[in-house]
Amino acid sequence: MTSMHRNTRVWTLIGLCLSVASGAWAQISSINSAFITPRVFNDFPGAVGTYNNNYPTSILIGEAGAGRATANGLDRDIWQFSNNGTTAYTLGANDFFTASMTLNVTGDTTVINEAGFIIPNVNGTFPGGSDLQFLASAQSGFLGMFGGTGFWNSGITYTAGSTVTLGMTYFFDSANSEDAMQFWVNAGSGNIYSPVQDWSGNLAGDNFGGYYQIGNGGTSPGASGQAVYGNIVVAVPEPSLLSLMGLGIAPLIWRLRRRA
């Protein structure tokens, strides 16, 4: 094979792979809205919900009077990213993203009162089978994530009424040949990053967004609180050598060169 023919094959292959990658980026970039689903958990049907959607500037979700005589139970409301305003955006293979938002949780601190990002385990590949929740808790002060790909405590104690920034990135970790997540928080003193969390699954077929939930300790007339999500951003970085390695271009090019 001549040098010209060999180079043509190599660059054609690179072009095809970049087209695949660009297709995934174009898909995630189609997200243009969010919609709220009240009461995916509804243990306090008598509570009064407040729902204001001004995506991407702000989303407000609140619950008032979440109470009953017996202890335990949750009201949970969620919002989900969408590209049509009415249905959840479904992630595809290699649909990698970076998402961030500010978050402020106020209200009762004697019961569960928390909010954050959520990725349901729709396709069942998360270790342990649980949803991924990345949250700030007005009750416990926890600021970090659990479920999904693992556990991470940022080491910052969250104070009810304060505004923090939460960010997360879903990407292909070429060093370990697995999909991965990384999280970060900013409470006003710079970003604090989690370790990279690899797992042998992926997010294909899943959706993502935010949640607010409030619990009850057996009090009456009930607990109240709200979460305000602001400056909501979801995007995918430009093509990089890391993503090209993740698509397997380098090994294919090497094989082509050896055959030439």
Short mmCIF file of N, CA, C and O in Angstrom, two decimals, residues 33-146:
data_model
loop_
_atom_site.label_atom_id
_atom_site.label_comp_id
_atom_site.label_asym_id
_atom_site.label_seq_id
_atom_site.Cartn_x
_atom_site.Cartn_y
_atom_site.Cartn_z
N SER A 33 -34.23 22.54 28.29
CA SER A 33 -35.30 22.80 29.24
C SER A 33 -35.26 21.78 30.38
O SER A 33 -34.42 20.87 30.39
N ALA A 34 -36.18 21.95 31.30
CA ALA A 34 -36.37 20.98 32.38
C ALA A 34 -37.84 20.97 32.75
O ALA A 34 -38.56 21.95 32.50
N PHE A 35 -38.30 19.89 33.31
CA PHE A 35 -39.67 19.85 33.79
C PHE A 35 -39.72 19.19 35.15
O PHE A 35 -38.86 18.37 35.50
N ILE A 36 -40.72 19.58 35.94
CA ILE A 36 -40.85 19.13 37.33
C ILE A 36 -41.92 18.05 37.42
O ILE A 36 -42.99 18.17 36.83
N THR A 37 -41.62 16.99 38.17
CA THR A 37 -42.60 15.96 38.49
C THR A 37 -42.82 15.95 40.00
O THR A 37 -41.95 15.52 40.76
N PRO A 38 -43.94 16.46 40.49
CA PRO A 38 -44.21 16.47 41.93
C PRO A 38 -44.48 15.06 42.47
O PRO A 38 -45.01 14.20 41.77
N ARG A 39 -44.05 14.85 43.68
CA ARG A 39 -44.46 13.69 44.48
C ARG A 39 -44.20 12.33 43.83
O ARG A 39 -45.10 11.51 43.67
N VAL A 40 -42.96 12.07 43.47
CA VAL A 40 -42.64 10.69 43.09
C VAL A 40 -42.65 9.81 44.33
O VAL A 40 -42.84 8.59 44.22
N PHE A 41 -42.41 10.39 45.51
CA PHE A 41 -42.75 9.79 46.80
C PHE A 41 -43.82 10.70 47.38
O PHE A 41 -43.65 11.93 47.41
N ASN A 42 -44.90 10.12 47.91
CA ASN A 42 -46.02 10.95 48.36
C ASN A 42 -46.59 10.40 49.67
O ASN A 42 -47.74 9.98 49.74
N ASP A 43 -45.75 10.39 50.70
CA ASP A 43 -46.20 9.88 51.99
C ASP A 43 -47.00 10.89 52.78
O ASP A 43 -47.64 10.53 53.78
N PHE A 44 -46.99 12.17 52.35
CA PHE A 44 -47.74 13.22 53.04
C PHE A 44 -48.62 13.94 52.02
O PHE A 44 -48.34 15.08 51.62
N PRO A 45 -49.69 13.30 51.57
CA PRO A 45 -50.51 13.89 50.51
C PRO A 45 -51.17 15.20 50.92
O PRO A 45 -51.58 15.97 50.05
N GLY A 46 -51.25 15.46 52.21
CA GLY A 46 -51.85 16.71 52.67
C GLY A 46 -50.90 17.90 52.63
O GLY A 46 -51.32 19.05 52.82
N ALA A 47 -49.62 17.67 52.36
CA ALA A 47 -48.65 18.76 52.27
C ALA A 47 -48.93 19.62 51.03
O ALA A 47 -49.50 19.15 50.06
N VAL A 48 -48.49 20.86 51.11
CA VAL A 48 -48.70 21.79 50.00
C VAL A 48 -47.38 22.01 49.29
O VAL A 48 -46.39 22.44 49.89
N GLY A 49 -47.34 21.71 48.01
CA GLY A 49 -46.13 21.86 47.24
C GLY A 49 -46.07 23.19 46.49
O GLY A 49 -47.09 23.72 46.08
N THR A 50 -44.85 23.71 46.33
CA THR A 50 -44.61 24.91 45.54
C THR A 50 -43.59 24.56 44.45
O THR A 50 -42.53 24.01 44.75
N TYR A 51 -43.92 24.89 43.22
CA TYR A 51 -43.07 24.49 42.09
C TYR A 51 -42.97 25.65 41.09
O TYR A 51 -43.97 26.03 40.48
N ASN A 52 -41.76 26.20 40.95
CA ASN A 52 -41.52 27.28 40.00
C ASN A 52 -40.34 26.89 39.11
O ASN A 52 -39.24 26.64 39.61
N ASN A 53 -40.58 26.85 37.82
CA ASN A 53 -39.56 26.42 36.87
C ASN A 53 -39.17 27.58 35.95
O ASN A 53 -39.95 27.98 35.08
N ASN A 54 -37.99 28.13 36.16
CA ASN A 54 -37.43 29.16 35.29
C ASN A 54 -36.07 28.71 34.77
O ASN A 54 -35.09 29.45 34.83
N TYR A 55 -36.02 27.46 34.31
CA TYR A 55 -34.78 26.88 33.80
C TYR A 55 -34.24 27.74 32.65
O TYR A 55 -35.00 28.20 31.80
N PRO A 56 -32.93 27.96 32.59
CA PRO A 56 -31.86 27.44 33.47
C PRO A 56 -31.48 28.39 34.60
O PRO A 56 -30.58 28.08 35.37
N THR A 57 -32.19 29.54 34.68
CA THR A 57 -31.84 30.52 35.70
C THR A 57 -32.12 30.00 37.10
O THR A 57 -31.28 30.09 38.00
N SER A 58 -33.31 29.42 37.29
CA SER A 58 -33.65 28.90 38.61
C SER A 58 -34.80 27.91 38.54
O SER A 58 -35.65 28.00 37.64
N ILE A 59 -34.80 26.99 39.47
CA ILE A 59 -35.94 26.10 39.73
C ILE A 59 -36.16 26.11 41.24
O ILE A 59 -35.20 25.97 42.01
N LEU A 60 -37.39 26.29 41.66
CA LEU A 60 -37.72 26.27 43.10
C LEU A 60 -38.72 25.17 43.35
O LEU A 60 -39.74 25.07 42.66
N ILE A 61 -38.43 24.35 44.35
CA ILE A 61 -39.35 23.30 44.79
C ILE A 61 -39.46 23.38 46.31
O ILE A 61 -38.44 23.43 47.01
N GLY A 62 -40.69 23.41 46.82
CA GLY A 62 -40.89 23.47 48.27
C GLY A 62 -42.06 22.61 48.71
O GLY A 62 -42.95 22.28 47.92
N GLU A 63 -42.04 22.25 49.98
CA GLU A 63 -43.12 21.47 50.59
C GLU A 63 -43.43 22.09 51.95
O GLU A 63 -42.52 22.40 52.72
N ALA A 64 -44.72 22.27 52.25
CA ALA A 64 -45.14 22.82 53.53
C ALA A 64 -46.16 21.88 54.18
O ALA A 64 -47.05 21.36 53.52
N GLY A 65 -46.00 21.66 55.48
CA GLY A 65 -46.95 20.83 56.22
C GLY A 65 -46.83 19.35 55.94
O GLY A 65 -47.83 18.64 55.90
N ALA A 66 -45.58 18.87 55.73
CA ALA A 66 -45.36 17.43 55.49
C ALA A 66 -45.33 16.72 56.83
O ALA A 66 -44.29 16.58 57.45
N GLY A 67 -46.49 16.29 57.30
CA GLY A 67 -46.55 15.67 58.62
C GLY A 67 -47.67 14.66 58.76
O GLY A 67 -48.65 14.67 58.01
N ARG A 68 -47.50 13.76 59.69
CA ARG A 68 -48.52 12.80 60.07
C ARG A 68 -48.19 12.31 61.48
O ARG A 68 -47.09 12.53 61.98
N ALA A 69 -49.12 11.63 62.10
CA ALA A 69 -48.94 11.23 63.49
C ALA A 69 -47.82 10.21 63.65
O ALA A 69 -47.09 10.22 64.65
N THR A 70 -47.68 9.29 62.70
CA THR A 70 -46.64 8.28 62.79
C THR A 70 -45.34 8.77 62.18
O THR A 70 -45.33 9.60 61.27
N ALA A 71 -44.24 8.25 62.69
CA ALA A 71 -42.93 8.69 62.21
C ALA A 71 -42.61 8.09 60.85
O ALA A 71 -43.23 7.13 60.40
N ASN A 72 -41.59 8.69 60.23
CA ASN A 72 -41.02 8.23 58.96
C ASN A 72 -41.92 8.57 57.77
O ASN A 72 -43.07 8.95 57.92
N GLY A 73 -41.35 8.40 56.59
CA GLY A 73 -42.03 8.76 55.36
C GLY A 73 -41.35 9.93 54.68
O GLY A 73 -40.63 10.71 55.32
N LEU A 74 -41.56 10.05 53.37
CA LEU A 74 -40.93 11.09 52.58
C LEU A 74 -41.88 11.63 51.52
O LEU A 74 -42.67 10.88 50.95
N ASP A 75 -41.77 12.92 51.26
CA ASP A 75 -42.26 13.49 50.02
C ASP A 75 -41.03 13.80 49.18
O ASP A 75 -40.09 14.44 49.66
N ARG A 76 -41.01 13.35 47.93
CA ARG A 76 -39.91 13.66 47.02
C ARG A 76 -40.47 14.21 45.72
O ARG A 76 -41.37 13.63 45.13
N ASP A 77 -39.92 15.35 45.30
CA ASP A 77 -40.23 15.95 44.02
C ASP A 77 -38.95 15.95 43.19
O ASP A 77 -37.85 16.13 43.74
N ILE A 78 -39.07 15.79 41.88
CA ILE A 78 -37.88 15.79 41.03
C ILE A 78 -38.06 16.73 39.85
O ILE A 78 -39.18 17.06 39.47
N TRP A 79 -36.95 17.18 39.29
CA TRP A 79 -36.96 17.84 37.99
C TRP A 79 -35.95 17.12 37.11
O TRP A 79 -34.96 16.58 37.60
N GLN A 80 -36.20 17.08 35.83
CA GLN A 80 -35.35 16.35 34.90
C GLN A 80 -34.99 17.21 33.69
O GLN A 80 -35.81 18.00 33.21
N PHE A 81 -33.76 17.04 33.20
CA PHE A 81 -33.35 17.70 31.97
C PHE A 81 -34.17 17.16 30.81
O PHE A 81 -34.53 15.99 30.77
N SER A 82 -34.44 18.04 29.84
CA SER A 82 -35.28 17.68 28.70
C SER A 82 -34.82 18.44 27.47
O SER A 82 -34.16 19.48 27.57
N ASN A 83 -35.15 17.91 26.30
CA ASN A 83 -34.92 18.67 25.07
C ASN A 83 -36.23 19.03 24.37
O ASN A 83 -36.23 19.50 23.24
N ASN A 84 -37.35 18.81 25.11
CA ASN A 84 -38.65 19.22 24.55
C ASN A 84 -39.59 19.81 25.59
O ASN A 84 -40.72 20.18 25.27
N GLY A 85 -39.14 19.88 26.85
CA GLY A 85 -39.93 20.50 27.90
C GLY A 85 -40.97 19.62 28.54
O GLY A 85 -41.62 20.03 29.51
N THR A 86 -41.17 18.39 28.02
CA THR A 86 -42.23 17.54 28.55
C THR A 86 -41.78 16.13 28.91
O THR A 86 -42.45 15.46 29.70
N THR A 87 -40.68 15.65 28.33
CA THR A 87 -40.19 14.31 28.64
C THR A 87 -38.71 14.38 29.02
O THR A 87 -37.98 15.27 28.58
N ALA A 88 -38.28 13.41 29.81
CA ALA A 88 -36.90 13.40 30.28
C ALA A 88 -35.94 13.08 29.15
O ALA A 88 -36.22 12.22 28.31
N TYR A 89 -34.80 13.77 29.11
CA TYR A 89 -33.76 13.46 28.15
C TYR A 89 -33.14 12.11 28.52
O TYR A 89 -32.75 11.90 29.68
N THR A 90 -33.04 11.20 27.55
CA THR A 90 -32.47 9.89 27.78
C THR A 90 -31.05 9.84 27.26
O THR A 90 -30.80 10.14 26.10
N LEU A 91 -30.13 9.49 28.13
CA LEU A 91 -28.73 9.42 27.75
C LEU A 91 -28.48 8.25 26.81
O LEU A 91 -29.04 7.17 26.99
N GLY A 92 -27.62 8.48 25.82
CA GLY A 92 -27.22 7.42 24.92
C GLY A 92 -25.81 6.94 25.22
O GLY A 92 -25.15 7.47 26.12
N ALA A 93 -25.35 5.95 24.50
CA ALA A 93 -23.98 5.47 24.66
C ALA A 93 -23.01 6.60 24.34
O ALA A 93 -23.19 7.32 23.35
N ASN A 94 -21.99 6.75 25.16
CA ASN A 94 -20.97 7.80 24.99
C ASN A 94 -21.56 9.21 25.10
O ASN A 94 -20.97 10.16 24.59
N ASP A 95 -22.71 9.35 25.74
CA ASP A 95 -23.35 10.66 25.91
C ASP A 95 -22.79 11.31 27.18
O ASP A 95 -23.49 11.48 28.18
N PHE A 96 -21.51 11.65 27.14
CA PHE A 96 -20.83 12.17 28.32
C PHE A 96 -21.18 13.64 28.53
O PHE A 96 -21.53 14.35 27.59
N PHE A 97 -21.08 14.10 29.79
CA PHE A 97 -21.51 15.46 30.10
C PHE A 97 -20.82 15.99 31.35
O PHE A 97 -20.28 15.25 32.16
N THR A 98 -20.90 17.31 31.47
CA THR A 98 -20.57 18.02 32.70
C THR A 98 -21.79 18.83 33.08
O THR A 98 -22.36 19.52 32.24
N ALA A 99 -22.21 18.75 34.35
CA ALA A 99 -23.37 19.49 34.82
C ALA A 99 -23.03 20.20 36.12
O ALA A 99 -22.27 19.67 36.95
N SER A 100 -23.59 21.39 36.31
CA SER A 100 -23.36 22.12 37.55
C SER A 100 -24.55 23.01 37.86
O SER A 100 -25.36 23.34 36.98
N MET A 101 -24.66 23.40 39.12
CA MET A 101 -25.73 24.30 39.55
C MET A 101 -25.42 24.82 40.94
O MET A 101 -24.64 24.22 41.69
N THR A 102 -26.00 25.96 41.29
CA THR A 102 -25.98 26.41 42.68
C THR A 102 -27.18 25.81 43.38
O THR A 102 -28.19 25.48 42.74
N LEU A 103 -27.09 25.69 44.70
CA LEU A 103 -28.16 25.06 45.48
C LEU A 103 -28.27 25.72 46.84
O LEU A 103 -27.25 25.95 47.51
N ASN A 104 -29.50 26.03 47.24
CA ASN A 104 -29.78 26.59 48.56
C ASN A 104 -30.97 25.86 49.15
O ASN A 104 -32.05 25.85 48.55
N VAL A 105 -30.76 25.23 50.31
CA VAL A 105 -31.83 24.47 50.97
C VAL A 105 -32.17 25.16 52.29
O VAL A 105 -31.28 25.43 53.11
N THR A 106 -33.45 25.47 52.48
CA THR A 106 -33.89 26.12 53.71
C THR A 106 -35.03 25.31 54.34
O THR A 106 -35.59 24.41 53.72
N GLY A 107 -35.37 25.67 55.59
CA GLY A 107 -36.50 25.05 56.25
C GLY A 107 -36.11 24.22 57.46
O GLY A 107 -35.05 24.42 58.07
N ASP A 108 -36.96 23.26 57.77
CA ASP A 108 -36.84 22.44 58.98
C ASP A 108 -35.51 21.68 58.99
O ASP A 108 -35.15 21.03 58.01
N THR A 109 -34.79 21.76 60.10
CA THR A 109 -33.53 21.02 60.25
C THR A 109 -33.65 19.86 61.24
O THR A 109 -32.65 19.22 61.54
N THR A 110 -34.85 19.58 61.73
CA THR A 110 -35.03 18.48 62.67
C THR A 110 -35.46 17.19 61.98
O THR A 110 -35.54 16.14 62.62
N VAL A 111 -35.77 17.27 60.69
CA VAL A 111 -36.17 16.09 59.91
C VAL A 111 -35.38 16.09 58.61
O VAL A 111 -34.66 17.04 58.30
N ILE A 112 -35.48 15.02 57.85
CA ILE A 112 -34.83 14.96 56.54
C ILE A 112 -35.30 16.14 55.69
O ILE A 112 -36.50 16.35 55.51
N ASN A 113 -34.35 16.91 55.19
CA ASN A 113 -34.66 18.08 54.37
C ASN A 113 -33.45 18.30 53.48
O ASN A 113 -32.45 18.89 53.89
N GLU A 114 -33.49 17.80 52.25
CA GLU A 114 -32.30 17.76 51.40
C GLU A 114 -32.65 17.93 49.94
O GLU A 114 -33.80 17.74 49.53
N ALA A 115 -31.62 18.24 49.15
CA ALA A 115 -31.82 18.43 47.72
C ALA A 115 -30.49 18.28 47.01
O ALA A 115 -29.42 18.39 47.62
N GLY A 116 -30.56 18.04 45.69
CA GLY A 116 -29.33 17.93 44.92
C GLY A 116 -29.59 17.33 43.55
O GLY A 116 -30.71 17.31 43.05
N PHE A 117 -28.53 16.82 42.94
CA PHE A 117 -28.63 16.07 41.68
C PHE A 117 -29.08 14.65 41.97
O PHE A 117 -28.79 14.09 43.05
N ILE A 118 -29.76 14.04 41.00
CA ILE A 118 -30.11 12.63 41.12
C ILE A 118 -30.03 11.96 39.75
O ILE A 118 -30.41 12.54 38.73
N ILE A 119 -29.46 10.75 39.74
CA ILE A 119 -29.46 9.91 38.54
C ILE A 119 -30.06 8.57 38.95
O ILE A 119 -29.43 7.80 39.68
N PRO A 120 -31.28 8.27 38.53
CA PRO A 120 -31.89 6.99 38.87
C PRO A 120 -31.13 5.84 38.20
O PRO A 120 -30.54 6.01 37.14
N ASN A 121 -31.16 4.72 38.84
CA ASN A 121 -30.47 3.54 38.30
C ASN A 121 -31.38 2.83 37.31
O ASN A 121 -31.72 1.66 37.48
N VAL A 122 -31.76 3.53 36.23
CA VAL A 122 -32.73 2.99 35.28
C VAL A 122 -32.22 1.74 34.59
O VAL A 122 -32.94 0.74 34.45
N ASN A 123 -30.95 1.76 34.15
CA ASN A 123 -30.45 0.60 33.40
C ASN A 123 -29.82 -0.46 34.29
O ASN A 123 -29.35 -1.49 33.81
N GLY A 124 -29.79 -0.21 35.60
CA GLY A 124 -29.38 -1.24 36.55
C GLY A 124 -27.91 -1.55 36.64
O GLY A 124 -27.54 -2.60 37.16
N THR A 125 -27.02 -0.65 36.17
CA THR A 125 -25.59 -0.98 36.19
C THR A 125 -24.85 -0.39 37.39
O THR A 125 -23.68 -0.70 37.59
N PHE A 126 -25.50 0.47 38.18
CA PHE A 126 -24.81 1.01 39.35
C PHE A 126 -24.53 -0.10 40.37
O PHE A 126 -25.40 -0.93 40.64
N PRO A 127 -23.36 -0.10 40.97
CA PRO A 127 -23.06 -1.09 42.03
C PRO A 127 -24.07 -0.94 43.17
O PRO A 127 -24.37 0.16 43.61
N GLY A 128 -24.61 -2.05 43.63
CA GLY A 128 -25.58 -2.00 44.72
C GLY A 128 -27.00 -1.70 44.28
O GLY A 128 -27.94 -1.83 45.06
N GLY A 129 -27.17 -1.27 43.02
CA GLY A 129 -28.50 -1.07 42.48
C GLY A 129 -29.22 0.17 42.95
O GLY A 129 -30.43 0.30 42.75
N SER A 130 -28.53 1.14 43.57
CA SER A 130 -29.20 2.31 44.12
C SER A 130 -29.03 3.54 43.24
O SER A 130 -28.09 3.63 42.44
N ASP A 131 -29.94 4.51 43.40
CA ASP A 131 -29.82 5.78 42.69
C ASP A 131 -28.56 6.51 43.13
O ASP A 131 -28.07 6.32 44.25
N LEU A 132 -28.06 7.39 42.27
CA LEU A 132 -26.95 8.27 42.63
C LEU A 132 -27.55 9.59 43.10
O LEU A 132 -28.30 10.24 42.37
N GLN A 133 -27.23 9.99 44.34
CA GLN A 133 -27.71 11.25 44.90
C GLN A 133 -26.49 12.10 45.31
O GLN A 133 -25.64 11.65 46.08
N PHE A 134 -26.44 13.32 44.80
CA PHE A 134 -25.36 14.27 45.07
C PHE A 134 -26.04 15.48 45.71
O PHE A 134 -26.74 16.21 45.04
N LEU A 135 -25.84 15.69 47.01
CA LEU A 135 -26.78 16.50 47.76
C LEU A 135 -26.17 17.38 48.84
O LEU A 135 -25.03 17.19 49.27
N ALA A 136 -27.03 18.31 49.29
CA ALA A 136 -26.79 19.11 50.49
C ALA A 136 -27.94 18.82 51.44
O ALA A 136 -29.12 18.90 51.05
N SER A 137 -27.63 18.50 52.69
CA SER A 137 -28.64 18.17 53.68
C SER A 137 -28.72 19.25 54.76
O SER A 137 -27.74 19.52 55.45
N ALA A 138 -29.91 19.88 54.87
CA ALA A 138 -30.10 20.90 55.91
C ALA A 138 -30.16 20.29 57.29
O ALA A 138 -29.89 20.96 58.29
N GLN A 139 -30.50 19.00 57.37
CA GLN A 139 -30.60 18.33 58.66
C GLN A 139 -29.24 17.88 59.18
O GLN A 139 -28.82 18.26 60.28
N SER A 140 -28.53 17.07 58.42
CA SER A 140 -27.27 16.49 58.89
C SER A 140 -26.05 17.33 58.56
O SER A 140 -24.98 17.13 59.15
N GLY A 141 -26.17 18.25 57.60
CA GLY A 141 -25.03 19.03 57.16
C GLY A 141 -24.17 18.31 56.14
O GLY A 141 -23.13 18.83 55.71
N PHE A 142 -24.59 17.12 55.69
CA PHE A 142 -23.81 16.36 54.72
C PHE A 142 -23.80 17.06 53.37
O PHE A 142 -24.84 17.50 52.87
N LEU A 143 -22.63 17.15 52.78
CA LEU A 143 -22.46 17.73 51.46
C LEU A 143 -21.56 16.79 50.67
O LEU A 143 -20.35 16.73 50.89
N GLY A 144 -22.16 16.00 49.80
CA GLY A 144 -21.41 15.00 49.06
C GLY A 144 -22.35 14.11 48.28
O GLY A 144 -23.47 14.51 47.96
N MET A 145 -21.91 12.88 47.98
CA MET A 145 -22.74 11.97 47.19
C MET A 145 -22.69 10.57 47.77
O MET A 145 -21.77 10.21 48.50
N PHE A 146 -23.74 9.81 47.45
CA PHE A 146 -23.75 8.39 47.81
C PHE A 146 -24.64 7.65 46.82
O PHE A 146 -25.42 8.23 46.08
#
